[in-house]
Coordinates of C-alpha atoms in Angstrom, one line a residue:
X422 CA 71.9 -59.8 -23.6
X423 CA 68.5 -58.1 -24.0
X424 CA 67.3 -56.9 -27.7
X425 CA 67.2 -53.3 -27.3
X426 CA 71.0 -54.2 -26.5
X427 CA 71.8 -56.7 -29.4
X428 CA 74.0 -56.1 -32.1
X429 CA 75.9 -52.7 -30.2
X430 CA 79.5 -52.3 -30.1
X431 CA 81.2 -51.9 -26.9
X432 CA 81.5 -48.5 -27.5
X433 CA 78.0 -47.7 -28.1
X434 CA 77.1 -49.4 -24.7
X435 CA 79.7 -47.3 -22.8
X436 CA 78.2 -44.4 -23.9
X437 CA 75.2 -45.7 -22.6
X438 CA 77.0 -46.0 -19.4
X439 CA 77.2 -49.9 -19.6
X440 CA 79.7 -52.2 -19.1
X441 CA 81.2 -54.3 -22.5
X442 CA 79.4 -57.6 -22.9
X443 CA 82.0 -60.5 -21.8
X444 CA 84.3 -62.2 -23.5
X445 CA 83.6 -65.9 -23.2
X446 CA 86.6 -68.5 -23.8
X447 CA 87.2 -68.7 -27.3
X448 CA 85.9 -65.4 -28.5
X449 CA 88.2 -62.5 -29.0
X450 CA 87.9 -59.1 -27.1
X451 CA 86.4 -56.5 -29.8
X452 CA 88.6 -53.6 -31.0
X453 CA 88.2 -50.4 -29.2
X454 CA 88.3 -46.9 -31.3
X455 CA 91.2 -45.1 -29.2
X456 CA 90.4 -41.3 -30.1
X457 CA 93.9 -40.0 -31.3
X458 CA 94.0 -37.3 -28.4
X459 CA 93.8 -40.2 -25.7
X460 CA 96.5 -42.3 -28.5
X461 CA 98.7 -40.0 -28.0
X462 CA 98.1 -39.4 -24.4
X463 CA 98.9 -43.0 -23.5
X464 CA 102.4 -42.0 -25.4
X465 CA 103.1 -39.1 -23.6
X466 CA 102.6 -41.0 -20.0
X467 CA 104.8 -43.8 -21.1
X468 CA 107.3 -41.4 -22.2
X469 CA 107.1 -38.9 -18.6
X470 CA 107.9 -42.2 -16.8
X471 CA 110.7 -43.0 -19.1
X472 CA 112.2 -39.3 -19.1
X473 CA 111.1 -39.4 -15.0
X474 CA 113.4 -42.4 -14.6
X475 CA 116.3 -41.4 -17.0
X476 CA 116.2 -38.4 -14.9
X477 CA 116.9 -40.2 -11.7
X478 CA 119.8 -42.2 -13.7
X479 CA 121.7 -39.3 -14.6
X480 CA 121.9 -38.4 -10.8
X481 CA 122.8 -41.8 -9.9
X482 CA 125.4 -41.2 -12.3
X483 CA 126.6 -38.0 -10.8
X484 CA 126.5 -39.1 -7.4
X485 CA 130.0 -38.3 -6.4
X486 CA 129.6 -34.7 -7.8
X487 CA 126.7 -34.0 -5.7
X488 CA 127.9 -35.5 -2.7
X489 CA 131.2 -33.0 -2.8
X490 CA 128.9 -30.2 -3.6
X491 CA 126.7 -31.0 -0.8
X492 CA 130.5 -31.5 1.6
X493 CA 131.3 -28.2 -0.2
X494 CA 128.3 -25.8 1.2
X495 CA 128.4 -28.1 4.7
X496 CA 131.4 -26.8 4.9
X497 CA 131.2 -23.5 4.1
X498 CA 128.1 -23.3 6.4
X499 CA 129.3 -25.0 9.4
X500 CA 126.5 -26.0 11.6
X501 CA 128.0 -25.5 15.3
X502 CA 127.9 -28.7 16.8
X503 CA 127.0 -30.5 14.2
X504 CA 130.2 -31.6 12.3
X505 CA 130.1 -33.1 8.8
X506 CA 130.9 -36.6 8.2
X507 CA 132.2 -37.3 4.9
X508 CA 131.4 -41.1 5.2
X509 CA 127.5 -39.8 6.9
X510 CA 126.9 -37.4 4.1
X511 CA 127.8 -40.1 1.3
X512 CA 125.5 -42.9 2.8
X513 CA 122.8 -40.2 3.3
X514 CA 123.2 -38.8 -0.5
X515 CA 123.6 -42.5 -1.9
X516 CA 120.0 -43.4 0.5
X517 CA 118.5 -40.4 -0.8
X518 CA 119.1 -41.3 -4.7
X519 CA 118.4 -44.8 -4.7
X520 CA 114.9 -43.9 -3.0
X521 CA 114.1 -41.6 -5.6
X522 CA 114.8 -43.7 -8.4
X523 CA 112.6 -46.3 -6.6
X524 CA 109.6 -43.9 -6.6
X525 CA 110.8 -42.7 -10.1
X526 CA 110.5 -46.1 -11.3
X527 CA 107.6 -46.9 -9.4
X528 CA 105.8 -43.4 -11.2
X529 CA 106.5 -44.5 -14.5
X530 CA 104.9 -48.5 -13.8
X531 CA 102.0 -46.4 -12.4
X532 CA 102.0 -44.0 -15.0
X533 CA 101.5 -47.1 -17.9
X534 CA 99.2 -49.2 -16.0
X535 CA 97.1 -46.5 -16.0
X536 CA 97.9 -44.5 -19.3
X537 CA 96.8 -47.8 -20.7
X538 CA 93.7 -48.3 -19.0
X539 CA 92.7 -45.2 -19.6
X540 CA 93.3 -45.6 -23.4
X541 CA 90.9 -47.9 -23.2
X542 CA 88.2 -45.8 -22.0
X543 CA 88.4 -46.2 -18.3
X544 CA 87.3 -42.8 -16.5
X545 CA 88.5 -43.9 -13.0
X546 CA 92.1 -44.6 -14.7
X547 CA 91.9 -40.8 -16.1
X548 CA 91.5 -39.9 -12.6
X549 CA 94.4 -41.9 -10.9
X550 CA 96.4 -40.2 -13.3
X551 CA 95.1 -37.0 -12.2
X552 CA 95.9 -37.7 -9.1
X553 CA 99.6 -38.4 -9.5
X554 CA 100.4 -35.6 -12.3
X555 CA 98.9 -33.0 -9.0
X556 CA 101.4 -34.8 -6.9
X557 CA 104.7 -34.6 -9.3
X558 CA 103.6 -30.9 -9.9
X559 CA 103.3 -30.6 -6.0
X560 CA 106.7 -32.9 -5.7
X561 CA 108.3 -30.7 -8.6
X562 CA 106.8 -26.5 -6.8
X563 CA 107.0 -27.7 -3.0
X564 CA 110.2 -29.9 -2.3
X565 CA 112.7 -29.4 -5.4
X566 CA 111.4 -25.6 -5.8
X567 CA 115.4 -24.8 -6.2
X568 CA 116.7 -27.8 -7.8
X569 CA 117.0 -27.0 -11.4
X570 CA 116.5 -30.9 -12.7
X571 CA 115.7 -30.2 -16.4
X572 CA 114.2 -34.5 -16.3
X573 CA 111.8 -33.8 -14.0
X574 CA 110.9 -30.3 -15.6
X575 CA 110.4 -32.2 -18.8
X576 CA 108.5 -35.0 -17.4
X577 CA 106.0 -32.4 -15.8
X578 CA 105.3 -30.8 -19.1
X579 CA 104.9 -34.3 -20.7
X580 CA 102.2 -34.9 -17.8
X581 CA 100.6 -32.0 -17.9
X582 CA 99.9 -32.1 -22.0
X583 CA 98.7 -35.7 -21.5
X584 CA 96.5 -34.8 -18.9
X585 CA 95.1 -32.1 -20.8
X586 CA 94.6 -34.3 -24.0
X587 CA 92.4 -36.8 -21.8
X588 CA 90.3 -34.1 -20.6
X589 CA 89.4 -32.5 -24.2
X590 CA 85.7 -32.5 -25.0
X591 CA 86.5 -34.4 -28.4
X592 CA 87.0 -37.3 -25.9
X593 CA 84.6 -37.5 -23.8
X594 CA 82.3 -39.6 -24.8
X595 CA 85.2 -42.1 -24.5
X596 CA 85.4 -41.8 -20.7
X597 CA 81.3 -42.6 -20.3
X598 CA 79.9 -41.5 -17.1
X599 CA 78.6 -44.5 -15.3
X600 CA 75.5 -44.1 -13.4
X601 CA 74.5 -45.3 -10.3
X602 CA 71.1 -46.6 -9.1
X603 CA 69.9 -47.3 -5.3
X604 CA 68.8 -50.4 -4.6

């Protein structure tokens, strides 16, 4: 460590755009001041990937209603040629719901890693999460536009006020700006 460096808290050298000194074996990582916006931020992620998986629960659990429903307009809508298979349609449904509770879950793992990373003060974790709160929204206006699935509705809100909390000017400074130099 260089003098004009010595004796600065981590968070004064990432506002300098540096990296935290390392820990060595035996020393203890110092404590990071969280700003309460990106506090509660981290909350609100953790909590759209729990309300984003309960979400995908509850239609787990209502499987058999959604299958008849889906049986219900087949048939009302005959496709000629096409006739519906009971036993087809079931599979398909049950296929359907277990791969979005896999992706549910896996936005919700996602969505902590990163929540947590970006807590403490990592800007390219604020941008992953930017990333994926554009693509529930997209998920949420461009595939399920007519599904009326009050989880997902809520988990988008709960994104989209985390994502704005991590993008206030109050915390800025604790998402530093790295610089880059040629060599």
């Amino acid at each position: 460590m260089s003098d004009s460096t010595a004796g600065e808290t981590d968070d004064e050298r990432r506002k300098r755009g540096m990296s935290p000194d390392p820990i060595l074996p035996g020393q203890k990582p110092p404590k990071i001041t969280v700003p309460k916006p990106v506090a509660l931020s981290f909350w609100l992620w953790v909590l759209a990937g729990v309300v984003l998986v309960a979400g995908q629960i509850a239609l787990l659990v209502l499987k058999d209603e959604l299958t008849e429903g889906i049986l219900k307009q087949i048939r009302e809508n005959p496709v000629p040629g096409q006739p519906a298979d009971p036993a087809q349609v079931a599979s398909g449904v049950n296929t359907l719901l277990w791969m979005l509770f896999g992706g549910a879950l896996t936005f919700a793992v996602l969505f902590a890693l990163f929540a947590y990373k970006a807590r403490e003060g990592t800007r390219s974790a604020r941008t992953v999460l930017t990333v994926g709160a554009v693509f529930l929204v997209l998920v949420e206006l461009l595939i399920l536009r007519g599904s009326l699935n009050v989880f997902l509705l809520v988990s988008t809100l709960l994104v989209a006020i985390a994502l704005v909390l991590m993008y206030l000017p109050s915390v800025s400074d604790h998402f530093p700006k790295v610089g880059r130099t040629l060599p």
